CSV table of C-alpha atoms in Angstrom, one decimal:
chain,number,residue,atom,x,y,z
A,209,MET,CA,101.8,-108.7,-27.4
A,210,PRO,CA,104.3,-110.0,-30.0
A,211,ALA,CA,107.8,-110.4,-28.6
A,212,ASN,CA,109.3,-107.9,-31.1
A,213,LEU,CA,106.9,-105.1,-30.0
A,214,LYS,CA,107.5,-103.1,-26.8
A,215,SER,CA,105.1,-100.9,-25.0
A,216,PRO,CA,106.0,-97.1,-25.0
A,217,SER,CA,108.4,-96.2,-22.3
A,218,ASN,CA,107.8,-93.5,-19.8
A,219,LYS,CA,110.3,-91.3,-21.7
A,220,HIS,CA,108.3,-91.7,-24.9
A,221,ARG,CA,105.1,-90.8,-23.1
A,222,GLN,CA,106.7,-87.7,-21.7
A,223,ASN,CA,108.0,-86.7,-25.1
A,224,ASN,CA,104.5,-87.1,-26.6
A,225,ARG,CA,102.9,-85.0,-23.9
A,226,LEU,CA,105.6,-82.3,-24.4
A,227,LEU,CA,104.9,-82.3,-28.1
A,228,TRP,CA,101.2,-82.0,-27.5
A,229,TRP,CA,101.7,-79.0,-25.2
A,230,VAL,CA,104.1,-77.3,-27.7
A,231,CYS,CA,101.5,-77.7,-30.4
A,232,LEU,CA,98.8,-76.3,-28.2
A,233,ILE,CA,100.9,-73.3,-27.1
A,234,VAL,CA,101.7,-72.5,-30.8
A,235,TRP,CA,98.2,-73.0,-32.2
A,236,LEU,CA,96.0,-71.5,-29.4
A,237,PRO,CA,97.2,-67.8,-29.8
A,238,ALA,CA,96.8,-68.0,-33.5
A,239,ALA,CA,93.3,-69.4,-33.2
A,240,VAL,CA,92.3,-66.7,-30.7
A,241,ALA,CA,93.9,-64.0,-33.0
A,242,ALA,CA,91.9,-65.4,-36.0
A,243,GLN,CA,88.7,-65.1,-34.0
A,244,SER,CA,89.5,-61.5,-32.9
A,245,THR,CA,90.8,-60.1,-36.1
A,246,PRO,CA,88.1,-58.2,-38.1
A,247,VAL,CA,87.1,-59.9,-41.3
A,248,ASP,CA,88.6,-58.2,-44.4
A,249,ARG,CA,85.5,-57.3,-46.3
A,250,ARG,CA,87.4,-57.5,-49.6
A,251,THR,CA,87.4,-61.3,-49.2
A,252,ILE,CA,83.6,-61.6,-48.7
A,253,GLU,CA,82.1,-58.6,-50.7
A,254,ILE,CA,82.0,-58.2,-54.4
A,255,HIS,CA,80.9,-54.7,-55.0
A,256,HIS,CA,78.7,-53.8,-57.9
A,257,LEU,CA,77.3,-50.6,-59.4
A,258,ASP,CA,74.2,-50.6,-57.0
A,259,TRP,CA,76.0,-51.6,-53.9
A,260,ASP,CA,74.4,-50.0,-50.8
A,261,PHE,CA,76.8,-48.5,-48.3
A,262,THR,CA,74.0,-47.2,-46.0
A,263,ASN,CA,74.8,-49.6,-43.2
A,264,GLN,CA,78.5,-49.0,-43.5
A,265,LEU,CA,78.5,-45.2,-42.8
A,266,ARG,CA,80.6,-44.5,-39.8
A,267,THR,CA,80.0,-42.1,-36.9
A,268,TYR,CA,82.9,-40.2,-35.4
A,269,GLN,CA,82.7,-38.9,-31.9
A,270,ILE,CA,86.2,-37.3,-31.6
A,271,ARG,CA,87.7,-34.8,-34.0
A,272,ASP,CA,91.2,-36.2,-33.7
A,273,GLU,CA,89.8,-39.6,-34.7
A,274,TRP,CA,88.3,-38.1,-37.9
A,275,LEU,CA,91.5,-36.0,-38.6
A,276,ALA,CA,93.6,-39.2,-38.6
A,277,ARG,CA,91.0,-41.0,-40.7
A,278,ALA,CA,90.9,-38.0,-43.1
A,279,GLU,CA,94.7,-38.0,-43.6
A,280,THR,CA,94.6,-41.7,-44.4
A,281,LEU,CA,91.7,-41.2,-46.9
A,282,ARG,CA,93.5,-38.4,-48.7
A,283,GLN,CA,96.5,-40.5,-49.2
A,284,GLN,CA,94.3,-43.4,-50.4
A,285,ILE,CA,92.8,-41.1,-53.0
A,286,LEU,CA,96.2,-40.0,-54.3
A,287,VAL,CA,97.7,-43.5,-54.3
A,288,SER,CA,94.7,-44.9,-56.1
A,289,ALA,CA,94.9,-42.1,-58.6
A,290,GLY,CA,98.6,-42.6,-59.2
A,291,LEU,CA,99.4,-39.2,-57.9
A,292,TRP,CA,101.4,-40.2,-54.8
A,293,PRO,CA,104.0,-38.8,-54.7
A,294,GLN,CA,102.6,-35.8,-56.6
A,295,PRO,CA,104.0,-35.4,-60.1
A,296,ALA,CA,106.2,-32.4,-60.9
A,297,LYS,CA,104.2,-29.4,-62.0
A,298,HIS,CA,105.6,-28.2,-65.3
A,299,PRO,CA,104.7,-24.8,-66.7
A,300,ILE,CA,101.1,-25.1,-68.1
A,301,GLN,CA,101.8,-23.0,-71.2
A,302,ALA,CA,98.3,-21.7,-71.3
A,303,THR,CA,96.9,-20.3,-74.6
A,304,ILE,CA,93.8,-18.0,-74.4
A,305,PHE,CA,92.2,-16.9,-77.6
A,306,GLY,CA,89.0,-16.4,-79.7
A,307,LYS,CA,87.3,-13.9,-77.4
A,308,ILE,CA,83.5,-13.5,-77.8
A,309,ASP,CA,81.9,-10.5,-76.2
A,310,ARG,CA,78.5,-11.1,-74.6
A,311,GLY,CA,77.9,-7.6,-73.3
A,312,THR,CA,78.4,-8.2,-69.6
A,313,TYR,CA,80.9,-11.0,-69.9
A,314,THR,CA,83.3,-12.6,-72.4
A,315,ILE,CA,84.0,-16.2,-73.4
A,316,GLU,CA,87.4,-17.3,-74.5
A,317,LYS,CA,88.9,-20.6,-75.7
A,318,VAL,CA,91.7,-22.1,-73.6
A,319,PHE,CA,94.2,-24.9,-73.8
A,320,PHE,CA,97.1,-25.7,-71.5
A,321,GLU,CA,99.4,-28.5,-70.6
A,322,SER,CA,98.6,-30.5,-67.5
A,323,PHE,CA,101.5,-32.9,-68.3
A,324,PRO,CA,104.1,-32.0,-70.9
A,325,GLY,CA,102.4,-32.8,-74.2
A,326,HIS,CA,98.9,-33.5,-72.7
A,327,TYR,CA,96.4,-30.6,-73.1
A,328,VAL,CA,93.4,-29.6,-71.1
A,329,SER,CA,90.8,-27.8,-73.3
A,330,GLY,CA,87.9,-25.6,-72.3
A,331,ASN,CA,86.3,-22.2,-72.1
A,332,LEU,CA,87.0,-19.2,-69.8
A,333,TYR,CA,84.1,-17.0,-68.8
A,334,ARG,CA,85.0,-13.6,-67.4
A,335,PRO,CA,82.9,-10.6,-66.2
A,336,LYS,CA,83.7,-7.4,-68.2
A,337,GLN,CA,83.3,-5.1,-65.1
A,338,THR,CA,85.6,-6.0,-62.2
A,339,ASN,CA,86.7,-4.1,-59.1
A,340,GLY,CA,89.9,-5.6,-57.8
A,341,LYS,CA,90.3,-9.3,-57.3
A,342,VAL,CA,87.2,-11.5,-58.0
A,343,PRO,CA,86.3,-15.0,-57.0
A,344,ALA,CA,86.6,-17.9,-59.5
A,345,VAL,CA,84.6,-21.1,-59.9
A,346,LEU,CA,85.6,-24.3,-61.6
A,347,CYS,CA,82.8,-26.1,-63.5
A,348,PRO,CA,83.6,-29.7,-64.3
A,349,HIS,CA,80.9,-31.5,-66.4
A,350,GLY,CA,79.3,-34.9,-66.2
A,351,HIS,CA,78.8,-37.7,-68.7
A,352,TRP,CA,76.4,-35.8,-71.0
A,353,SER,CA,76.3,-36.3,-74.8
A,354,TYR,CA,77.9,-32.9,-75.5
A,355,GLY,CA,80.1,-32.7,-72.4
A,356,ARG,CA,80.9,-29.1,-71.3
A,357,LEU,CA,78.7,-27.8,-74.2
A,358,GLU,CA,75.6,-29.7,-73.1
A,359,ASN,CA,72.7,-27.2,-73.2
A,360,THR,CA,69.3,-28.7,-72.2
A,361,SER,CA,66.7,-28.1,-69.6
A,362,LEU,CA,68.2,-30.8,-67.5
A,363,ASN,CA,71.7,-29.4,-67.6
A,364,SER,CA,73.4,-26.5,-69.3
A,365,GLY,CA,77.2,-26.2,-68.8
A,366,PRO,CA,77.5,-22.9,-70.8
A,367,LEU,CA,74.5,-21.3,-69.0
A,368,ARG,CA,76.0,-22.2,-65.6
A,369,ALA,CA,79.4,-20.7,-66.4
A,370,ALA,CA,77.8,-17.6,-68.1
A,371,SER,CA,75.6,-17.0,-65.1
A,372,PHE,CA,78.6,-17.1,-62.8
A,373,ALA,CA,80.4,-14.6,-65.0
A,374,GLN,CA,77.3,-12.3,-65.0
A,375,GLN,CA,77.4,-12.4,-61.2
A,376,GLY,CA,81.0,-11.3,-61.2
A,377,TYR,CA,83.0,-14.5,-61.0
A,378,VAL,CA,85.6,-15.9,-63.3
A,379,ALA,CA,84.3,-19.4,-64.4
A,380,PHE,CA,86.3,-22.1,-66.2
A,381,THR,CA,84.7,-25.2,-67.7
A,382,TRP,CA,86.9,-27.9,-69.3
A,383,ASP,CA,86.6,-31.2,-71.1
A,384,MET,CA,86.6,-34.6,-69.5
A,385,VAL,CA,89.3,-36.8,-71.2
A,386,GLY,CA,87.9,-37.9,-74.5
A,387,TYR,CA,85.1,-35.3,-74.8
A,388,ASN,CA,84.9,-32.4,-77.3
A,389,ASP,CA,88.4,-31.0,-77.9
A,390,SER,CA,90.2,-33.5,-75.5
A,391,VAL,CA,90.8,-36.3,-78.0
A,392,ALA,CA,94.5,-37.1,-77.6
A,393,ILE,CA,93.6,-39.9,-75.2
A,394,SER,CA,90.2,-41.7,-75.3
A,395,HIS,CA,89.1,-45.0,-73.8
A,396,ARG,CA,86.5,-47.2,-75.4
A,397,TYR,CA,86.6,-49.3,-72.2
A,398,ALA,CA,85.5,-46.2,-70.1
A,399,PRO,CA,81.7,-45.9,-70.1
A,400,GLY,CA,80.6,-42.5,-71.3
A,401,HIS,CA,84.0,-41.7,-72.9
A,402,ARG,CA,84.8,-41.6,-76.5
A,403,GLU,CA,86.0,-44.7,-78.3
A,404,GLY,CA,89.7,-45.3,-78.7
A,405,ASN,CA,91.7,-48.3,-79.9
A,406,ALA,CA,93.7,-51.3,-78.5
A,407,ARG,CA,97.0,-49.3,-78.6
A,408,GLU,CA,95.6,-46.8,-76.1
A,409,ALA,CA,94.5,-49.5,-73.8
A,410,LEU,CA,98.2,-50.6,-73.6
A,411,TRP,CA,99.3,-47.2,-72.2
A,412,GLY,CA,97.8,-48.1,-68.8
A,413,VAL,CA,96.5,-44.6,-68.2
A,414,ASN,CA,94.7,-44.2,-64.9
A,415,LEU,CA,91.7,-42.2,-66.2
A,416,LEU,CA,90.6,-41.1,-62.7
A,417,GLY,CA,94.1,-39.9,-61.9
A,418,LEU,CA,94.5,-38.1,-65.2
A,419,GLN,CA,91.2,-36.2,-64.7
A,420,LEU,CA,92.0,-35.4,-61.1
A,421,TRP,CA,95.4,-34.0,-62.1
A,422,ASN,CA,93.7,-32.0,-64.9
A,423,SER,CA,91.4,-30.5,-62.1
A,424,ILE,CA,94.4,-29.7,-59.9
A,425,ARG,CA,96.1,-28.0,-62.9
A,426,SER,CA,92.9,-26.1,-63.6
A,427,VAL,CA,93.3,-24.5,-60.2
A,428,ASP,CA,96.9,-23.6,-61.2
A,429,PHE,CA,95.5,-22.1,-64.4
A,430,LEU,CA,93.0,-19.9,-62.6
A,431,LEU,CA,95.8,-18.6,-60.4
A,432,THR,CA,97.7,-17.4,-63.4
A,433,LEU,CA,94.9,-14.9,-64.1
A,434,PRO,CA,95.7,-11.6,-62.4
A,435,GLU,CA,92.1,-10.8,-61.6
A,436,VAL,CA,91.4,-14.0,-59.7
A,437,ASP,CA,91.4,-13.9,-55.9
A,438,PRO,CA,93.4,-17.0,-54.7
A,439,GLU,CA,91.5,-17.1,-51.4
A,440,LYS,CA,88.1,-17.5,-53.2
A,441,ILE,CA,88.1,-20.5,-55.5
A,442,GLY,CA,85.1,-22.7,-55.7
A,443,CYS,CA,84.1,-25.9,-57.6
A,444,THR,CA,80.8,-27.3,-58.7
A,445,GLY,CA,79.9,-30.1,-61.1
A,446,GLU,CA,77.2,-32.6,-61.6
A,447,SER,CA,77.3,-36.4,-61.9
A,448,GLY,CA,80.9,-37.3,-62.9
A,449,GLY,CA,81.7,-33.7,-62.5
A,450,GLY,CA,80.3,-34.0,-59.0
A,451,THR,CA,82.9,-36.8,-58.4
A,452,GLN,CA,85.6,-34.5,-59.7
A,453,THR,CA,84.3,-31.7,-57.4
A,454,PHE,CA,84.6,-33.6,-54.1
A,455,LEU,CA,87.8,-35.5,-55.0
A,456,LEU,CA,89.5,-32.2,-55.9
A,457,ALA,CA,88.2,-30.5,-52.8
A,458,ALA,CA,89.5,-33.5,-50.7
A,459,VAL,CA,93.1,-33.3,-52.0
A,460,ASP,CA,93.4,-29.6,-52.8
A,461,GLU,CA,92.8,-27.1,-50.0
A,462,ARG,CA,92.8,-24.2,-52.4
A,463,ILE,CA,89.1,-25.1,-53.1
A,464,GLN,CA,87.3,-23.0,-50.5
A,465,VAL,CA,83.7,-23.8,-51.4
A,466,ALA,CA,82.3,-26.9,-53.1
A,467,ALA,CA,78.9,-27.9,-54.4
A,468,PRO,CA,78.8,-31.5,-55.9
A,469,VAL,CA,75.5,-32.1,-57.6
A,470,ASN,CA,73.7,-35.4,-57.7
A,471,MET,CA,76.7,-37.5,-56.7
A,472,VAL,CA,77.3,-37.8,-53.0
A,473,SER,CA,75.4,-41.0,-52.2
A,474,ALA,CA,75.6,-44.2,-50.2
A,475,LEU,CA,74.2,-45.9,-53.2
A,476,MET,CA,75.7,-45.7,-56.7
A,477,GLN,CA,79.4,-44.5,-56.4
A,478,GLY,CA,80.1,-43.7,-60.1
A,479,GLY,CA,79.7,-45.6,-63.3
A,480,SER,CA,82.9,-44.6,-65.2
A,481,LEU,CA,86.6,-45.3,-65.0
A,482,CYS,CA,87.1,-41.6,-64.5
A,483,GLU,CA,85.2,-42.0,-61.2
A,484,ASN,CA,86.7,-45.4,-60.1
A,485,ALA,CA,90.2,-46.8,-59.7
A,486,PRO,CA,91.6,-49.8,-57.8
A,487,ASN,CA,91.6,-49.4,-54.0
A,488,LEU,CA,89.8,-46.0,-54.2
A,489,ARG,CA,86.9,-47.1,-52.1
A,490,ILE,CA,88.4,-49.9,-50.0
A,491,ASP,CA,86.7,-49.6,-46.6
A,492,THR,CA,85.2,-46.2,-47.6
A,493,ASN,CA,82.6,-44.5,-49.9
A,494,ASN,CA,81.6,-41.2,-51.5
A,495,VAL,CA,80.0,-40.0,-48.3
A,496,GLU,CA,83.3,-40.1,-46.4
A,497,LEU,CA,85.3,-38.8,-49.4
A,498,ALA,CA,83.0,-35.8,-49.8
A,499,SER,CA,83.4,-35.1,-46.1
A,500,LEU,CA,87.1,-34.5,-46.5
A,501,ILE,CA,86.4,-30.9,-47.4
A,502,ALA,CA,85.2,-30.2,-43.8
A,503,PRO,CA,85.2,-27.7,-42.3
A,504,ARG,CA,85.2,-25.7,-45.6
A,505,PRO,CA,81.7,-24.9,-46.9
A,506,LEU,CA,79.9,-27.8,-48.7
A,507,LEU,CA,76.5,-27.8,-50.4
A,508,MET,CA,75.1,-31.2,-51.3
A,509,VAL,CA,72.5,-31.0,-54.1
A,510,SER,CA,70.4,-34.0,-54.7
A,511,ALA,CA,67.4,-35.2,-56.7
A,512,THR,CA,64.4,-37.4,-56.0
A,513,GLY,CA,64.9,-39.2,-59.3
A,514,ASP,CA,68.4,-40.7,-59.0
A,515,TRP,CA,70.8,-42.3,-56.5
A,516,THR,CA,70.8,-39.2,-54.3
A,517,LYS,CA,67.1,-39.7,-53.4
A,518,ASN,CA,68.1,-40.4,-49.7
A,519,THR,CA,70.4,-37.5,-49.2
A,520,LEU,CA,68.3,-35.5,-46.8
A,521,THR,CA,67.8,-38.5,-44.4
A,522,VAL,CA,71.0,-40.6,-44.9
A,523,GLU,CA,74.0,-38.9,-46.4
A,524,TYR,CA,73.5,-35.4,-45.2
A,525,PRO,CA,73.3,-36.4,-41.5
A,526,ALA,CA,76.4,-38.4,-41.9
A,527,VAL,CA,78.4,-35.5,-43.4
A,528,ARG,CA,76.9,-33.1,-40.9
A,529,ASN,CA,78.2,-35.3,-38.1
A,530,ILE,CA,81.8,-34.6,-39.4
A,531,TYR,CA,81.1,-30.8,-39.5
A,532,ARG,CA,79.8,-31.1,-35.9
A,533,LEU,CA,83.3,-32.2,-34.8
A,534,PHE,CA,84.6,-28.8,-36.0
A,535,GLY,CA,81.7,-26.8,-34.6
A,536,ALA,CA,80.9,-25.9,-38.2
A,537,GLU,CA,77.4,-27.2,-38.9
A,538,GLU,CA,76.4,-24.0,-40.6
A,539,ARG,CA,79.1,-24.7,-43.3
A,540,VAL,CA,77.3,-27.7,-44.7
A,541,GLN,CA,73.8,-27.7,-46.2
A,542,ALA,CA,71.7,-30.0,-48.4
A,543,VAL,CA,68.9,-29.3,-50.8
A,544,GLN,CA,66.9,-31.7,-52.9
A,545,MET,CA,65.1,-31.1,-56.2
A,546,ASN,CA,62.0,-33.1,-57.4
A,547,ALA,CA,63.7,-34.0,-60.7
A,548,PRO,CA,65.6,-36.7,-62.5
A,549,HIS,CA,69.4,-36.7,-62.7
A,550,ASN,CA,70.2,-33.1,-63.4
A,551,TYR,CA,72.0,-29.8,-63.0
A,552,ASN,CA,68.9,-27.8,-63.9
A,553,GLN,CA,67.9,-24.2,-63.2
A,554,ASP,CA,66.6,-25.0,-59.7
A,555,SER,CA,69.9,-26.8,-58.8
A,556,ARG,CA,72.0,-24.0,-60.4
A,557,GLU,CA,70.1,-21.3,-58.4
A,558,ALA,CA,70.7,-23.1,-55.1
A,559,VAL,CA,74.4,-23.3,-55.9
A,560,TYR,CA,74.6,-19.6,-56.9
A,561,GLY,CA,73.1,-18.6,-53.6
A,562,TRP,CA,75.5,-20.9,-51.6
A,563,VAL,CA,78.6,-19.6,-53.4
A,564,ALA,CA,77.5,-16.0,-53.1
A,565,HIS,CA,76.9,-16.5,-49.3
A,566,TRP,CA,80.6,-17.4,-48.9
A,567,PHE,CA,82.3,-15.4,-51.6
A,568,LYS,CA,80.1,-12.2,-51.9
């Protein structure tokens, strides 16, 4: 060994050992924690339109466990929609005009303010013969070419609302943002919605939140009508209107009966910005979100020809498990039509029977 180099002293050796133990003590708990901490799926999953949530559906054994989960999910919906805390409810200033007499019912045009200066437009269908307070049904529409006015064998918004009125209900159908008379705000970057321009993209409007708020204010509108029974308000819509149905029922307990059509699925979760928003489905999916109405009555209508093809064997059992926690299995039901994506006559008749069972 060169004369100018010295072997480590005992003191140096002790210091090195001490440093090694300090590092081990600091590193080991962090390493163990890293192994035991669940992997954040956001870091490893890139969801797409056809993502399959079937293997991610949860089973709950204890009602309190679900109630805590439900409270978290409701807040997640509202935060994602930009409605937490809830905006102030200004007077809706409803205008009802242009009555058309159809013999047993009437149709009227409606517009009101959901936000100051932003209008919801639609049609009000009312039975001519009423005896006291009557139930009311909200009828949001899906992404059809003619919106609430679509009238084909696959789906007829006017026929659905008119049929409800003939059965003694008040029915209200209104425009998605950008459809028909709702043209103040439109989004060319929202699939299925009318084209807008670059200026509107700069407004940063949360389309899902705006439509959910329009739905909440539509309940407020119905409650301004003296003939409407506030304890008997239902909601049913198809496709994107199905998304509106179960999101509204999740956050607004005034909806007593719901029938989302062709939308509650562990497969496709919604193809438009009015059905999707950042963080909405982090660690959840439409099956859980639709279950938030429990134990209020829920009818799941599905079709063999779209993404609800597995409802009877996959999604319905998962939702029924939630109702089981409340001892309310009779309050959830599922039906399936041998048809493509629809709200056709068979689907409508199933919904009429379900709503009548609870309201009539």
